[in-house]
mmCIF file of C-alpha atoms and ligand atoms in Angstrom:
data_model
loop_
_atom_site.group_PDB
_atom_site.id
_atom_site.type_symbol
_atom_site.label_atom_id
_atom_site.label_comp_id
_atom_site.label_asym_id
_atom_site.label_seq_id
_atom_site.Cartn_x
_atom_site.Cartn_y
_atom_site.Cartn_z
ATOM 1 C CA MET A 1186 123.763 15.117 155.155
ATOM 2 C CA THR A 1187 122.950 18.690 156.070
ATOM 3 C CA GLY A 1188 121.052 19.083 159.464
ATOM 4 C CA ILE A 1189 118.217 21.573 159.072
ATOM 5 C CA VAL A 1190 116.013 23.280 161.576
ATOM 6 C CA ILE A 1191 112.573 24.553 160.293
ATOM 7 C CA THR A 1192 110.865 27.381 162.048
ATOM 8 C CA GLY A 1193 107.235 27.958 162.298
ATOM 9 C CA ALA A 1194 106.578 24.114 161.833
ATOM 10 C CA SER A 1195 102.857 24.365 161.808
ATOM 11 C CA GLY A 1196 102.557 27.208 159.280
ATOM 12 C CA ARG A 1197 101.659 26.904 155.581
ATOM 13 C CA MET A 1198 105.195 27.096 154.609
ATOM 14 C CA GLY A 1199 106.510 25.191 157.600
ATOM 15 C CA GLN A 1200 104.467 22.138 156.735
ATOM 16 C CA MET A 1201 105.555 22.288 153.059
ATOM 17 C CA LEU A 1202 109.203 22.634 154.137
ATOM 18 C CA ILE A 1203 108.974 19.569 156.430
ATOM 19 C CA LYS A 1204 107.675 17.486 153.494
ATOM 20 C CA VAL A 1205 110.368 18.716 151.202
ATOM 21 C CA VAL A 1206 113.305 18.178 153.686
ATOM 22 C CA GLU A 1207 111.871 14.779 154.642
ATOM 23 C CA ALA A 1208 111.911 13.669 150.976
ATOM 24 C CA SER A 1209 115.589 14.886 150.415
ATOM 25 C CA ASP A 1210 118.583 12.693 150.087
ATOM 26 C CA HIS A 1211 120.943 15.601 151.106
ATOM 27 C CA ALA A 1212 119.385 16.892 154.335
ATOM 28 C CA HIS A 1213 117.611 15.689 157.416
ATOM 29 C CA LEU A 1214 115.518 17.546 160.063
ATOM 30 C CA VAL A 1215 117.283 18.105 163.446
ATOM 31 C CA GLY A 1216 114.491 20.076 164.985
ATOM 32 C CA VAL A 1217 111.661 22.328 164.398
ATOM 33 C CA THR A 1218 110.248 25.452 166.188
ATOM 34 C CA GLU A 1219 106.938 27.141 167.107
ATOM 35 C CA ARG A 1220 106.150 30.137 169.074
ATOM 36 C CA GLU A 1221 105.907 29.784 172.778
ATOM 37 C CA GLY A 1222 102.503 28.577 173.951
ATOM 38 C CA HIS A 1223 101.767 26.833 170.787
ATOM 39 C CA PRO A 1224 100.037 23.465 171.308
ATOM 40 C CA TRP A 1225 102.817 21.644 169.282
ATOM 41 C CA VAL A 1226 105.704 22.708 171.573
ATOM 42 C CA GLY A 1227 107.064 19.888 173.635
ATOM 43 C CA GLN A 1228 105.689 17.126 171.394
ATOM 44 C CA ASP A 1229 107.440 15.078 168.883
ATOM 45 C CA LEU A 1230 106.855 16.514 165.303
ATOM 46 C CA GLY A 1231 105.382 13.255 163.949
ATOM 47 C CA VAL A 1232 102.834 12.993 166.848
ATOM 48 C CA ALA A 1233 102.043 16.790 166.726
ATOM 49 C CA MET A 1234 101.163 16.039 162.894
ATOM 50 C CA GLY A 1235 98.948 13.151 163.822
ATOM 51 C CA GLN A 1236 101.430 10.677 162.361
ATOM 52 C CA SER A 1237 103.968 8.216 163.951
ATOM 53 C CA GLU A 1238 107.029 9.522 166.035
ATOM 54 C CA MET A 1239 109.717 11.154 163.956
ATOM 55 C CA GLY A 1240 112.284 11.654 166.732
ATOM 56 C CA VAL A 1241 112.272 15.444 165.907
ATOM 57 C CA PRO A 1242 111.390 17.733 168.835
ATOM 58 C CA VAL A 1243 109.077 20.842 168.570
ATOM 59 C CA VAL A 1244 110.671 23.374 170.702
ATOM 60 C CA SER A 1245 109.988 27.241 171.368
ATOM 61 C CA ASP A 1246 113.515 28.025 172.467
ATOM 62 C CA ALA A 1247 115.431 27.590 169.216
ATOM 63 C CA ILE A 1248 118.777 27.566 171.017
ATOM 64 C CA GLU A 1249 117.942 23.801 172.035
ATOM 65 C CA VAL A 1250 117.929 22.884 168.314
ATOM 66 C CA VAL A 1251 120.049 25.410 166.394
ATOM 67 C CA LYS A 1252 123.337 24.214 168.030
ATOM 68 C CA ASP A 1253 122.891 20.768 166.158
ATOM 69 C CA ALA A 1254 121.918 22.331 162.725
ATOM 70 C CA GLN A 1255 124.046 23.363 159.636
ATOM 71 C CA ALA A 1256 121.161 25.419 158.355
ATOM 72 C CA ILE A 1257 117.906 27.038 159.439
ATOM 73 C CA ILE A 1258 114.930 27.506 157.021
ATOM 74 C CA ASP A 1259 112.772 30.284 158.346
ATOM 75 C CA PHE A 1260 109.336 31.493 156.989
ATOM 76 C CA THR A 1261 107.728 32.989 159.982
ATOM 77 C CA SER A 1262 107.338 36.738 161.035
ATOM 78 C CA PRO A 1263 109.591 39.680 160.823
ATOM 79 C CA ALA A 1264 110.250 39.573 164.566
ATOM 80 C CA ALA A 1265 110.932 35.804 164.717
ATOM 81 C CA SER A 1266 113.292 36.018 161.713
ATOM 82 C CA VAL A 1267 115.257 39.005 163.207
ATOM 83 C CA ALA A 1268 115.775 37.000 166.558
ATOM 84 C CA MET A 1269 116.739 33.971 164.534
ATOM 85 C CA ALA A 1270 119.295 35.782 162.569
ATOM 86 C CA GLU A 1271 121.254 36.603 165.723
ATOM 87 C CA LEU A 1272 121.052 32.879 166.999
ATOM 88 C CA ALA A 1273 121.969 31.427 163.555
ATOM 89 C CA ALA A 1274 124.934 33.843 163.448
ATOM 90 C CA GLN A 1275 126.240 32.674 166.817
ATOM 91 C CA ALA A 1276 125.877 29.060 165.719
ATOM 92 C CA ARG A 1277 127.512 30.049 162.401
ATOM 93 C CA ALA A 1278 124.734 28.299 160.672
ATOM 94 C CA VAL A 1279 123.273 29.116 157.249
ATOM 95 C CA HIS A 1280 120.105 31.084 157.665
ATOM 96 C CA VAL A 1281 117.623 30.992 154.922
ATOM 97 C CA ILE A 1282 115.028 33.635 155.356
ATOM 98 C CA GLY A 1283 111.711 33.646 153.239
ATOM 99 C CA THR A 1284 109.893 35.983 155.658
ATOM 100 C CA THR A 1285 108.406 39.002 154.004
ATOM 101 C CA GLY A 1286 107.305 42.398 155.401
ATOM 102 C CA LEU A 1287 110.569 43.262 156.973
ATOM 103 C CA SER A 1288 111.083 46.878 157.842
ATOM 104 C CA ASP A 1289 114.195 48.898 157.098
ATOM 105 C CA GLY A 1290 115.230 48.396 160.913
ATOM 106 C CA ASP A 1291 114.643 44.607 160.495
ATOM 107 C CA LEU A 1292 116.940 44.562 157.334
ATOM 108 C CA ALA A 1293 119.626 46.459 159.253
ATOM 109 C CA LYS A 1294 119.660 43.787 162.047
ATOM 110 C CA ILE A 1295 119.793 41.081 159.451
ATOM 111 C CA LYS A 1296 122.689 42.738 157.722
ATOM 112 C CA ALA A 1297 124.587 42.860 160.980
ATOM 113 C CA ALA A 1298 124.011 39.165 161.580
ATOM 114 C CA ALA A 1299 125.298 38.330 158.204
ATOM 115 C CA ARG A 1300 128.741 39.622 159.250
ATOM 116 C CA HIS A 1301 129.167 36.287 161.144
ATOM 117 C CA ALA A 1302 127.468 33.715 158.974
ATOM 118 C CA PRO A 1303 125.792 33.334 155.565
ATOM 119 C CA ILE A 1304 122.186 34.556 155.156
ATOM 120 C CA VAL A 1305 120.246 33.771 151.934
ATOM 121 C CA ARG A 1306 117.096 35.854 151.864
ATOM 122 C CA ALA A 1307 114.467 36.439 149.134
ATOM 123 C CA GLY A 1308 110.939 37.464 148.998
ATOM 124 C CA ASN A 1309 110.301 34.569 146.620
ATOM 125 C CA MET A 1310 112.432 31.406 146.427
ATOM 126 C CA SER A 1311 110.905 29.871 143.301
ATOM 127 C CA LEU A 1312 113.011 29.516 140.159
ATOM 128 C CA GLY A 1313 110.256 30.982 138.121
ATOM 129 C CA VAL A 1314 109.995 34.224 139.921
ATOM 130 C CA ASN A 1315 113.671 34.696 140.153
ATOM 131 C CA LEU A 1316 113.830 34.245 136.255
ATOM 132 C CA LEU A 1317 111.035 36.855 136.002
ATOM 133 C CA VAL A 1318 113.136 39.304 138.047
ATOM 134 C CA GLN A 1319 115.897 39.052 135.491
ATOM 135 C CA LEU A 1320 113.346 39.433 132.620
ATOM 136 C CA THR A 1321 111.704 42.467 134.244
ATOM 137 C CA LYS A 1322 115.036 44.191 134.688
ATOM 138 C CA LYS A 1323 115.752 43.539 130.943
ATOM 139 C CA VAL A 1324 112.357 44.765 129.614
ATOM 140 C CA ALA A 1325 112.537 47.838 131.879
ATOM 141 C CA ALA A 1326 115.944 48.674 130.541
ATOM 142 C CA ALA A 1327 114.806 48.385 127.047
ATOM 143 C CA LEU A 1328 111.662 50.750 127.388
ATOM 144 C CA ASP A 1329 111.473 54.290 128.242
ATOM 145 C CA GLU A 1330 108.926 56.060 130.479
ATOM 146 C CA ASP A 1331 106.327 56.011 127.812
ATOM 147 C CA TYR A 1332 105.754 52.456 129.303
ATOM 148 C CA ASP A 1333 104.048 52.756 132.602
ATOM 149 C CA ILE A 1334 105.123 49.979 135.076
ATOM 150 C CA GLU A 1335 102.551 48.398 137.358
ATOM 151 C CA VAL A 1336 103.017 45.394 139.506
ATOM 152 C CA VAL A 1337 99.745 43.635 140.441
ATOM 153 C CA GLU A 1338 99.774 40.733 142.797
ATOM 154 C CA ALA A 1339 97.209 38.269 144.344
ATOM 155 C CA HIS A 1340 97.397 36.224 147.410
ATOM 156 C CA HIS A 1341 95.342 34.154 149.793
ATOM 157 C CA ARG A 1342 93.115 35.838 152.468
ATOM 158 C CA HIS A 1343 95.451 35.098 155.368
ATOM 159 C CA LYS A 1344 98.502 37.111 153.925
ATOM 160 C CA VAL A 1345 99.305 40.032 156.262
ATOM 161 C CA ASP A 1346 101.741 42.108 154.371
ATOM 162 C CA ALA A 1347 101.389 44.170 151.074
ATOM 163 C CA PRO A 1348 102.804 44.677 148.569
ATOM 164 C CA SER A 1349 104.082 41.200 148.668
ATOM 165 C CA GLY A 1350 107.883 40.491 148.895
ATOM 166 C CA THR A 1351 107.781 39.248 145.410
ATOM 167 C CA ALA A 1352 106.134 42.447 144.108
ATOM 168 C CA LEU A 1353 108.773 44.461 145.795
ATOM 169 C CA MET A 1354 111.546 42.206 144.170
ATOM 170 C CA LEU A 1355 109.942 42.933 140.804
ATOM 171 C CA GLY A 1356 109.547 46.586 141.423
ATOM 172 C CA GLU A 1357 113.174 46.820 142.456
ATOM 173 C CA ALA A 1358 114.208 45.014 139.361
ATOM 174 C CA ALA A 1359 112.119 47.193 137.176
ATOM 175 C CA ALA A 1360 113.614 50.314 138.885
ATOM 176 C CA GLU A 1361 117.159 48.980 138.497
ATOM 177 C CA GLY A 1362 116.576 48.368 134.871
ATOM 178 C CA ARG A 1363 115.331 51.935 134.544
ATOM 179 C CA GLY A 1364 118.361 53.286 136.506
ATOM 180 C CA VAL A 1365 116.271 54.778 139.151
ATOM 181 C CA ASP A 1366 115.754 54.122 142.992
ATOM 182 C CA LEU A 1367 112.398 52.460 143.738
ATOM 183 C CA ASN A 1368 111.901 54.550 146.794
ATOM 184 C CA ASP A 1369 111.769 57.617 144.546
ATOM 185 C CA VAL A 1370 109.097 56.359 142.146
ATOM 186 C CA LYS A 1371 107.037 53.752 144.215
ATOM 187 C CA ASP A 1372 103.337 54.442 144.108
ATOM 188 C CA SER A 1373 101.268 51.833 146.288
ATOM 189 C CA GLY A 1374 97.789 51.754 147.915
ATOM 190 C CA ARG A 1375 96.028 54.227 145.575
ATOM 191 C CA ASP A 1376 92.701 55.266 147.026
ATOM 192 C CA GLY A 1377 90.368 58.379 146.540
ATOM 193 C CA ILE A 1378 91.283 61.350 144.371
ATOM 194 C CA THR A 1379 95.045 60.464 143.852
ATOM 195 C CA GLY A 1380 95.445 62.658 140.761
ATOM 196 C CA ALA A 1381 96.755 61.322 137.420
ATOM 197 C CA ARG A 1382 99.462 58.752 137.270
ATOM 198 C CA LYS A 1383 102.928 60.353 137.445
ATOM 199 C CA ARG A 1384 105.189 59.644 134.670
ATOM 200 C CA GLY A 1385 108.095 57.304 135.713
ATOM 201 C CA ASP A 1386 106.171 55.914 138.716
ATOM 202 C CA ILE A 1387 106.130 52.197 139.463
ATOM 203 C CA GLY A 1388 102.658 51.298 140.770
ATOM 204 C CA PHE A 1389 101.684 48.325 142.974
ATOM 205 C CA ALA A 1390 98.302 46.839 143.623
ATOM 206 C CA ALA A 1391 97.380 43.931 145.839
ATOM 207 C CA ILE A 1392 94.398 41.531 145.698
ATOM 208 C CA ARG A 1393 93.642 39.291 148.693
ATOM 209 C CA GLY A 1394 91.263 36.414 148.608
ATOM 210 C CA GLY A 1395 90.485 32.582 148.963
ATOM 211 C CA ASP A 1396 93.403 30.268 148.751
ATOM 212 C CA VAL A 1397 95.534 31.855 145.955
ATOM 213 C CA VAL A 1398 99.139 30.673 146.469
ATOM 214 C CA GLY A 1399 100.718 33.709 144.764
ATOM 215 C CA GLU A 1400 100.283 35.409 141.318
ATOM 216 C CA HIS A 1401 102.317 38.344 140.013
ATOM 217 C CA ASP A 1402 102.059 40.390 136.883
ATOM 218 C CA VAL A 1403 104.542 43.175 135.746
ATOM 219 C CA ILE A 1404 102.663 45.421 133.326
ATOM 220 C CA PHE A 1405 104.353 47.680 130.868
ATOM 221 C CA ALA A 1406 101.479 49.814 129.621
ATOM 222 C CA ALA A 1407 101.957 52.429 126.825
ATOM 223 C CA ASP A 1408 99.702 54.036 124.381
ATOM 224 C CA GLY A 1409 98.622 51.279 121.860
ATOM 225 C CA GLU A 1410 100.109 48.285 123.484
ATOM 226 C CA ARG A 1411 100.794 46.426 126.850
ATOM 227 C CA ILE A 1412 103.434 43.857 127.788
ATOM 228 C CA VAL A 1413 102.627 41.668 130.684
ATOM 229 C CA LEU A 1414 105.169 39.322 132.329
ATOM 230 C CA ARG A 1415 103.290 36.807 134.542
ATOM 231 C CA HIS A 1416 104.140 34.345 137.207
ATOM 232 C CA LEU A 1417 101.546 31.986 138.703
ATOM 233 C CA ALA A 1418 102.454 29.788 141.655
ATOM 234 C CA THR A 1419 100.054 26.971 142.223
ATOM 235 C CA ASP A 1420 101.889 24.840 144.840
ATOM 236 C CA ARG A 1421 103.987 26.069 147.788
ATOM 237 C CA ALA A 1422 106.511 23.234 147.088
ATOM 238 C CA VAL A 1423 108.183 25.598 144.585
ATOM 239 C CA PHE A 1424 109.100 28.013 147.417
ATOM 240 C CA ALA A 1425 110.239 25.065 149.754
ATOM 241 C CA ARG A 1426 112.387 23.482 147.119
ATOM 242 C CA GLY A 1427 114.121 26.821 146.414
ATOM 243 C CA ALA A 1428 114.648 27.244 150.206
ATOM 244 C CA LEU A 1429 116.230 23.779 150.590
ATOM 245 C CA LYS A 1430 118.505 24.433 147.649
ATOM 246 C CA ALA A 1431 119.644 27.736 149.267
ATOM 247 C CA ALA A 1432 120.299 25.919 152.623
ATOM 248 C CA LEU A 1433 122.414 23.314 150.786
ATOM 249 C CA TRP A 1434 124.138 25.904 148.521
ATOM 250 C CA GLY A 1435 125.085 28.093 151.628
ATOM 251 C CA GLN A 1436 127.194 25.294 153.152
ATOM 252 C CA GLY A 1437 130.857 26.391 153.082
ATOM 253 C CA LYS A 1438 130.028 29.929 151.990
ATOM 254 C CA GLY A 1439 131.426 32.901 153.877
ATOM 255 C CA PRO A 1440 129.503 35.246 156.071
ATOM 256 C CA GLY A 1441 127.388 37.712 154.044
ATOM 257 C CA GLU A 1442 124.103 38.379 152.509
ATOM 258 C CA TYR A 1443 122.994 36.433 149.489
ATOM 259 C CA ASP A 1444 119.760 35.999 147.399
ATOM 260 C CA MET A 1445 118.174 33.471 145.116
ATOM 261 C CA LEU A 1446 119.858 34.929 142.119
ATOM 262 C CA ASP A 1447 123.322 33.966 143.682
ATOM 263 C CA VAL A 1448 121.909 30.387 144.557
ATOM 264 C CA LEU A 1449 120.405 29.763 141.066
ATOM 265 C CA GLY A 1450 123.294 31.456 139.258
ATOM 266 C CA LEU A 1451 120.893 33.836 137.478
HETATM 267 N N1 NDP B 1872 110.118 33.909 150.192
HETATM 268 C C1 NDP B 1872 109.243 32.992 149.812
HETATM 269 O O1 NDP B 1872 109.527 32.231 148.774
HETATM 270 C C2 NDP B 1872 107.954 32.924 150.417
HETATM 271 C C3 NDP B 1872 107.673 33.636 151.640
HETATM 272 N N2 NDP B 1872 106.421 33.497 152.230
HETATM 273 C C4 NDP B 1872 106.509 34.247 153.579
HETATM 274 O O2 NDP B 1872 106.742 33.484 154.626
HETATM 275 C C5 NDP B 1872 106.075 33.908 155.796
HETATM 276 C C6 NDP B 1872 105.282 32.786 156.410
HETATM 277 O O3 NDP B 1872 104.106 32.494 155.469
HETATM 278 P P1 NDP B 1872 103.099 31.361 155.840
HETATM 279 O O4 NDP B 1872 103.786 30.038 156.101
HETATM 280 O O5 NDP B 1872 101.988 31.536 154.884
HETATM 281 O O6 NDP B 1872 102.542 31.963 157.219
HETATM 282 P P2 NDP B 1872 101.875 31.034 158.454
HETATM 283 O O7 NDP B 1872 101.179 32.065 159.386
HETATM 284 O O8 NDP B 1872 101.055 30.011 157.951
HETATM 285 O O9 NDP B 1872 103.141 30.429 159.156
HETATM 286 C C7 NDP B 1872 104.033 31.243 159.988
HETATM 287 C C8 NDP B 1872 104.294 30.301 161.212
HETATM 288 O O10 NDP B 1872 105.330 30.932 161.938
HETATM 289 C C9 NDP B 1872 105.013 30.820 163.334
HETATM 290 N N3 NDP B 1872 105.754 31.644 164.233
HETATM 291 C C10 NDP B 1872 105.442 32.928 164.387
HETATM 292 N N4 NDP B 1872 106.387 33.400 165.284
HETATM 293 C C11 NDP B 1872 107.282 32.476 165.598
HETATM 294 C C12 NDP B 1872 108.403 32.282 166.393
HETATM 295 N N5 NDP B 1872 108.770 33.343 167.165
HETATM 296 N N6 NDP B 1872 108.995 31.081 166.503
HETATM 297 C C13 NDP B 1872 108.605 30.123 165.697
HETATM 298 N N7 NDP B 1872 107.593 30.081 164.986
HETATM 299 C C14 NDP B 1872 106.863 31.278 164.863
HETATM 300 C C15 NDP B 1872 103.494 31.043 163.281
HETATM 301 O O11 NDP B 1872 102.894 30.614 164.494
HETATM 302 P P3 NDP B 1872 101.432 31.145 165.031
HETATM 303 O O12 NDP B 1872 100.611 31.142 163.760
HETATM 304 O O13 NDP B 1872 101.008 30.314 166.091
HETATM 305 O O14 NDP B 1872 101.802 32.683 165.245
HETATM 306 C C16 NDP B 1872 103.061 30.088 162.106
HETATM 307 O O15 NDP B 1872 103.042 28.827 162.531
HETATM 308 C C17 NDP B 1872 105.262 35.137 155.355
HETATM 309 O O16 NDP B 1872 106.146 36.284 155.560
HETATM 310 C C18 NDP B 1872 105.181 34.880 153.837
HETATM 311 O O17 NDP B 1872 105.071 36.256 153.158
HETATM 312 C C19 NDP B 1872 105.625 32.585 152.083
HETATM 313 C C20 NDP B 1872 105.735 31.812 150.926
HETATM 314 C C21 NDP B 1872 106.896 31.867 149.997
HETATM 315 O O1 LIG B 1873 102.570 35.063 152.026
HETATM 316 C C1 LIG B 1873 102.569 34.202 150.946
HETATM 317 O O2 LIG B 1873 101.832 33.249 150.855
HETATM 318 C C2 LIG B 1873 103.669 34.393 149.967
HETATM 319 N N1 LIG B 1873 104.586 35.347 150.191
HETATM 320 C C3 LIG B 1873 105.647 35.737 149.397
HETATM 321 C C4 LIG B 1873 105.525 37.150 148.972
HETATM 322 O O3 LIG B 1873 105.239 37.937 149.858
HETATM 323 O O4 LIG B 1873 105.737 37.461 147.760
HETATM 324 C C5 LIG B 1873 105.881 34.703 148.227
HETATM 325 C C6 LIG B 1873 104.789 34.149 147.657
HETATM 326 O O5 LIG B 1873 104.116 35.031 146.881
HETATM 327 C C7 LIG B 1873 103.716 33.602 148.812
#
């Protein structure tokens, strides 16, 4: 049984991850974290959730629980994930990072931590999206710049980052298929008199509202036809199941940065 720590236990993904790990025959919870000052901190997890005692502490200082863990599953905030990467590296535990909105500076710190322990990171941990990444690469490689590529995503009203991590994964896949660097062709947040679309650009658009779990379209639009590759997530369990799979897959792996394509063998 692999001992797991879940960070951000009260969050949308934290709660889903707790359910998925609790239901697993291959993993068990050794601790969960919440940010300092959160009302759950200091309580037993079961009691905090309004259920019976689980024997799992909710702590704000992750050091207390990471020492007993083989893997940490982390869907929180960029600052929290960077701090956790250092702790997980010290404990030589597998760190699964689902957090999105990471800056280049955050990514550099995560890369440094991965010199000491395995880190699996992906902006989307579902099988469906990772398959769509591969399909996007293939379609982009088959089409020339007569086909304008646009990535459109929709998420719930609470989401704080845009474009979504998934949209960026899909944009990077499209750029790779075309043999270009996304940084050179990325066009996001159009507003006002932006001028006509530049040939070869990869555009991004974000919709925020209600309780949308996560929807992504990759559109290849040419004169006379349009190809649309679409993924609709309707249940956060798809992300949580992928994250647990990554935590188990990472056991025994050497230090380094991995993604869900590695985990899923895609
Ligand atoms: N890769 C993937 O497949 C997916 C990625 N995500 C990403 O995961 C992240 C979280 O999403 P979601 O669950 O919806 O967000 P939530 O805001 O619901 O949850 C985040 C949780 O982390 C807590 N937190 C913040 N800082 C710390 C800290 N230092 N230590 C411990 N806990 C902390 C927050 O507490 P508080 O609210 O009190 O600050 C909150 O409970 C986002 O970046 C999102 O984009 C989401 C779904 C799938
Ligand atoms: O914040 C979310 O909810 C989600 N975030 C991830 C992203 O940024 O792509 C994955 C999923 O779409 C849900």
